[in-house]
């Protein structure tokens, strides 16, 4: 049997988040029949990651694929620690989903679905993190999205922990003559931060990435990358992006 793919979502009190992540899992299973796939949440939502790992058989292998978009605290600390604590398993921790061209494909499609028109500037709204590497990853994604949208301004903004906020990014774009920018939701599922960001958008607001087919392909890509890396006991190293 191949290593179990454990998709690690953050968790949310918004009931739409769980159904969205489960739909994404369905797409992953369709793309890779026979691959054992499980779900675990860091907090707030069952099943929790610790329970998912505890339920896997002694001596098995697992790859934790974070359904997270950059190198924040959960990716760099919480997941390696959870992997190390699952001493009955051989575990690897995959890189976060972003930045990657498949994410940009999904963001572009969600903007198009919301009615984005060429030439319209974009605020790339994400959760935010105190880890500066997370902001660097968001800036990289914003640059890739701007290129994909033929050079329109794309400004990253955050719902918490980092600057600028979405309203501040909107004001900055207005000062440059872009008065009704679109909002690209740099969130994997609905939740409080996604709703808060959308409410601050003066123009259209795209839906979260959800179960976009490109996201399912990216999950498997990160899984395959991690499987290709040498196994390191205790699972304390991230696979390379």
XYZ file of C-alpha atoms in Angstrom:
241
model
C 0.000 0.000 0.000
C 1.229 3.530 -0.703
C 1.578 5.897 2.245
C -1.713 7.313 3.457
C -2.345 10.879 2.332
C -3.563 12.828 5.349
C -5.002 16.133 4.212
C -4.591 18.602 7.068
C -7.124 21.427 7.153
C -7.115 24.233 9.688
C -10.663 23.796 10.944
C -13.477 26.322 11.201
C -16.707 26.956 13.050
C -18.312 27.683 9.671
C -20.165 24.463 8.732
C -19.480 25.109 5.039
C -15.772 24.570 5.594
C -16.054 20.857 6.381
C -18.292 20.103 3.410
C -15.922 22.036 1.147
C -12.865 20.103 2.330
C -14.738 16.807 2.002
C -15.608 17.711 -1.599
C -11.917 18.346 -2.267
C -11.063 14.961 -0.775
C -13.553 13.430 -3.163
C -11.738 14.975 -6.106
C -8.380 13.707 -4.817
C -9.768 10.184 -4.537
C -11.162 10.372 -8.071
C -7.778 11.420 -9.425
C -5.858 8.674 -7.573
C -8.100 5.606 -7.091
C -6.724 3.206 -4.541
C -4.755 5.831 -2.638
C -5.757 5.837 1.035
C -6.846 9.393 1.874
C -7.798 10.697 5.304
C -8.707 14.083 6.770
C -7.483 15.733 9.950
C -8.000 19.246 11.344
C -5.575 21.289 13.403
C -8.354 22.690 15.592
C -12.068 23.505 15.882
C -13.408 20.731 13.632
C -13.570 16.942 13.859
C -11.800 14.798 12.940
C -8.766 16.321 14.608
C -5.365 15.474 13.178
C -4.216 13.690 16.330
C -7.201 11.337 16.173
C -6.716 10.666 12.482
C -3.073 9.725 13.019
C -3.847 7.615 16.097
C -6.319 5.581 14.037
C -3.748 4.592 11.415
C -2.249 1.106 11.891
C 1.008 0.469 13.714
C 3.988 0.540 11.378
C 2.123 2.325 8.607
C 3.275 5.292 6.556
C 1.567 8.656 6.209
C 2.203 11.912 4.375
C 0.689 15.023 5.935
C -0.340 17.447 3.192
C -1.261 20.834 4.680
C -4.315 22.448 3.126
C -2.552 25.702 3.948
C -1.185 28.274 1.546
C 2.131 29.387 3.043
C 4.825 28.785 5.618
C 3.068 29.897 8.771
C 3.329 28.484 12.307
C 0.985 25.565 11.660
C 3.110 24.326 8.766
C 6.529 24.874 10.296
C 5.795 23.821 13.885
C 2.412 22.179 14.517
C 2.505 19.624 11.702
C 6.074 18.403 12.278
C 5.278 18.092 15.975
C 2.102 16.083 15.263
C 4.078 13.837 12.933
C 6.751 13.286 15.563
C 4.148 12.489 18.208
C 2.682 9.741 16.004
C 5.537 7.423 16.941
C 3.749 4.327 15.616
C 3.952 5.684 12.043
C 6.597 6.603 9.502
C 5.522 10.116 8.627
C 6.512 12.865 6.237
C 5.212 16.432 6.121
C 4.660 17.896 2.662
C 5.248 21.509 1.740
C 2.325 23.964 1.934
C 0.270 24.406 -1.211
C 1.609 27.837 -2.093
C 3.088 29.399 -3.964
C 2.454 27.316 -7.084
C 1.076 27.892 -10.607
C -1.830 25.521 -9.927
C -2.992 27.856 -7.151
C -2.841 30.745 -9.596
C -4.937 28.755 -12.050
C -7.595 28.231 -9.389
C -7.510 31.900 -8.303
C -7.900 33.082 -11.895
C -10.864 30.768 -12.463
C -12.604 31.840 -9.258
C -12.190 35.498 -10.278
C -13.636 34.752 -13.719
C -16.600 32.959 -12.132
C -17.262 36.050 -10.001
C -17.283 38.332 -13.060
C -13.755 39.751 -13.124
C -13.066 41.799 -16.246
C -9.623 42.349 -17.814
C -7.843 45.420 -16.493
C -9.456 45.291 -13.060
C -6.977 45.390 -10.176
C -7.108 42.640 -7.546
C -6.700 42.380 -3.793
C -5.386 38.927 -2.881
C -6.953 38.421 0.544
C -5.493 35.780 2.851
C -5.585 34.866 6.520
C -2.229 36.346 7.539
C 0.543 35.101 9.810
C 3.223 36.458 12.128
C 5.793 34.404 10.227
C 7.377 36.653 7.563
C 7.846 33.635 5.291
C 4.076 33.398 4.970
C 3.883 36.984 3.683
C 6.727 36.239 1.265
C 4.760 33.296 -0.094
C 1.658 35.474 -0.510
C 3.672 38.121 -2.363
C 5.032 35.449 -4.672
C 1.511 34.250 -5.427
C 0.345 37.827 -6.015
C 3.153 38.306 -8.517
C 2.269 35.108 -10.348
C -1.409 36.062 -10.430
C -0.617 39.536 -11.768
C 1.372 37.945 -14.572
C -1.473 35.533 -15.319
C -3.909 38.486 -15.455
C -1.804 40.354 -18.038
C -0.072 42.643 -15.590
C -2.920 44.168 -13.580
C -1.960 45.248 -10.040
C -2.432 42.471 -7.495
C -1.907 43.497 -3.865
C -1.757 40.901 -1.074
C -3.743 41.732 2.056
C -4.564 39.949 5.280
C -7.462 39.366 7.648
C -5.224 39.127 10.723
C -1.664 39.198 12.063
C -0.069 40.986 9.093
C -0.385 44.172 7.074
C -1.919 45.548 4.990
C -5.510 44.761 5.840
C -8.008 44.396 3.009
C -9.432 47.935 3.535
C -5.878 49.352 3.541
C -5.056 47.534 0.311
C -8.265 48.837 -1.256
C -7.312 52.400 -0.283
C -3.810 51.949 -1.670
C -5.194 50.791 -5.010
C -7.692 53.676 -5.073
C -4.784 56.095 -4.664
C -3.376 54.580 -7.857
C -6.646 55.051 -9.723
C -8.140 51.573 -9.175
C -11.342 52.395 -7.318
C -13.225 49.106 -7.505
C -10.681 46.297 -7.293
C -11.820 42.698 -7.283
C -11.096 40.446 -4.343
C -9.421 37.072 -4.871
C -10.078 34.829 -1.874
C -6.779 33.225 -0.914
C -8.583 30.768 1.329
C -9.115 27.070 0.816
C -12.624 27.079 2.299
C -15.310 29.406 3.660
C -14.801 30.736 7.159
C -14.727 33.840 9.322
C -11.714 35.438 7.660
C -12.969 34.722 4.152
C -16.357 36.258 4.969
C -14.752 39.273 6.652
C -12.499 39.884 3.642
C -15.314 39.589 1.122
C -17.379 42.121 3.080
C -14.591 44.694 2.676
C -14.429 44.360 -1.103
C -15.751 47.394 -3.023
C -16.212 45.321 -6.173
C -16.677 41.646 -6.890
C -15.455 39.055 -4.398
C -14.436 35.639 -5.671
C -15.238 32.437 -3.801
C -12.563 30.530 -1.865
C -10.528 27.949 -3.758
C -12.673 25.095 -2.451
C -12.709 21.898 -4.497
C -11.276 23.441 -7.659
C -9.733 20.651 -9.792
C -6.356 22.424 -9.840
C -6.289 22.323 -6.026
C -6.852 18.565 -6.039
C -3.991 18.133 -8.514
C -1.777 20.296 -6.319
C -2.558 18.205 -3.225
C -1.363 15.111 -5.075
C 1.682 16.959 -6.386
C 2.741 17.903 -2.850
C 2.099 14.304 -1.735
C 4.279 12.925 -4.533
C 7.049 15.422 -3.733
C 7.069 14.360 -0.098
C 7.093 10.647 -0.993
C 10.155 11.261 -3.165
C 12.111 12.744 -0.262
C 14.306 10.522 1.951
C 12.494 9.463 5.087
C 13.711 11.281 8.200
C 12.703 9.782 11.559
C 10.317 11.856 13.683
C 9.028 13.747 10.621
C 10.494 17.075 11.667
C 11.597 18.247 8.242
C 9.384 19.738 5.548
C 9.526 18.357 2.041
C 11.009 20.844 -0.394
C 8.611 23.069 -2.336
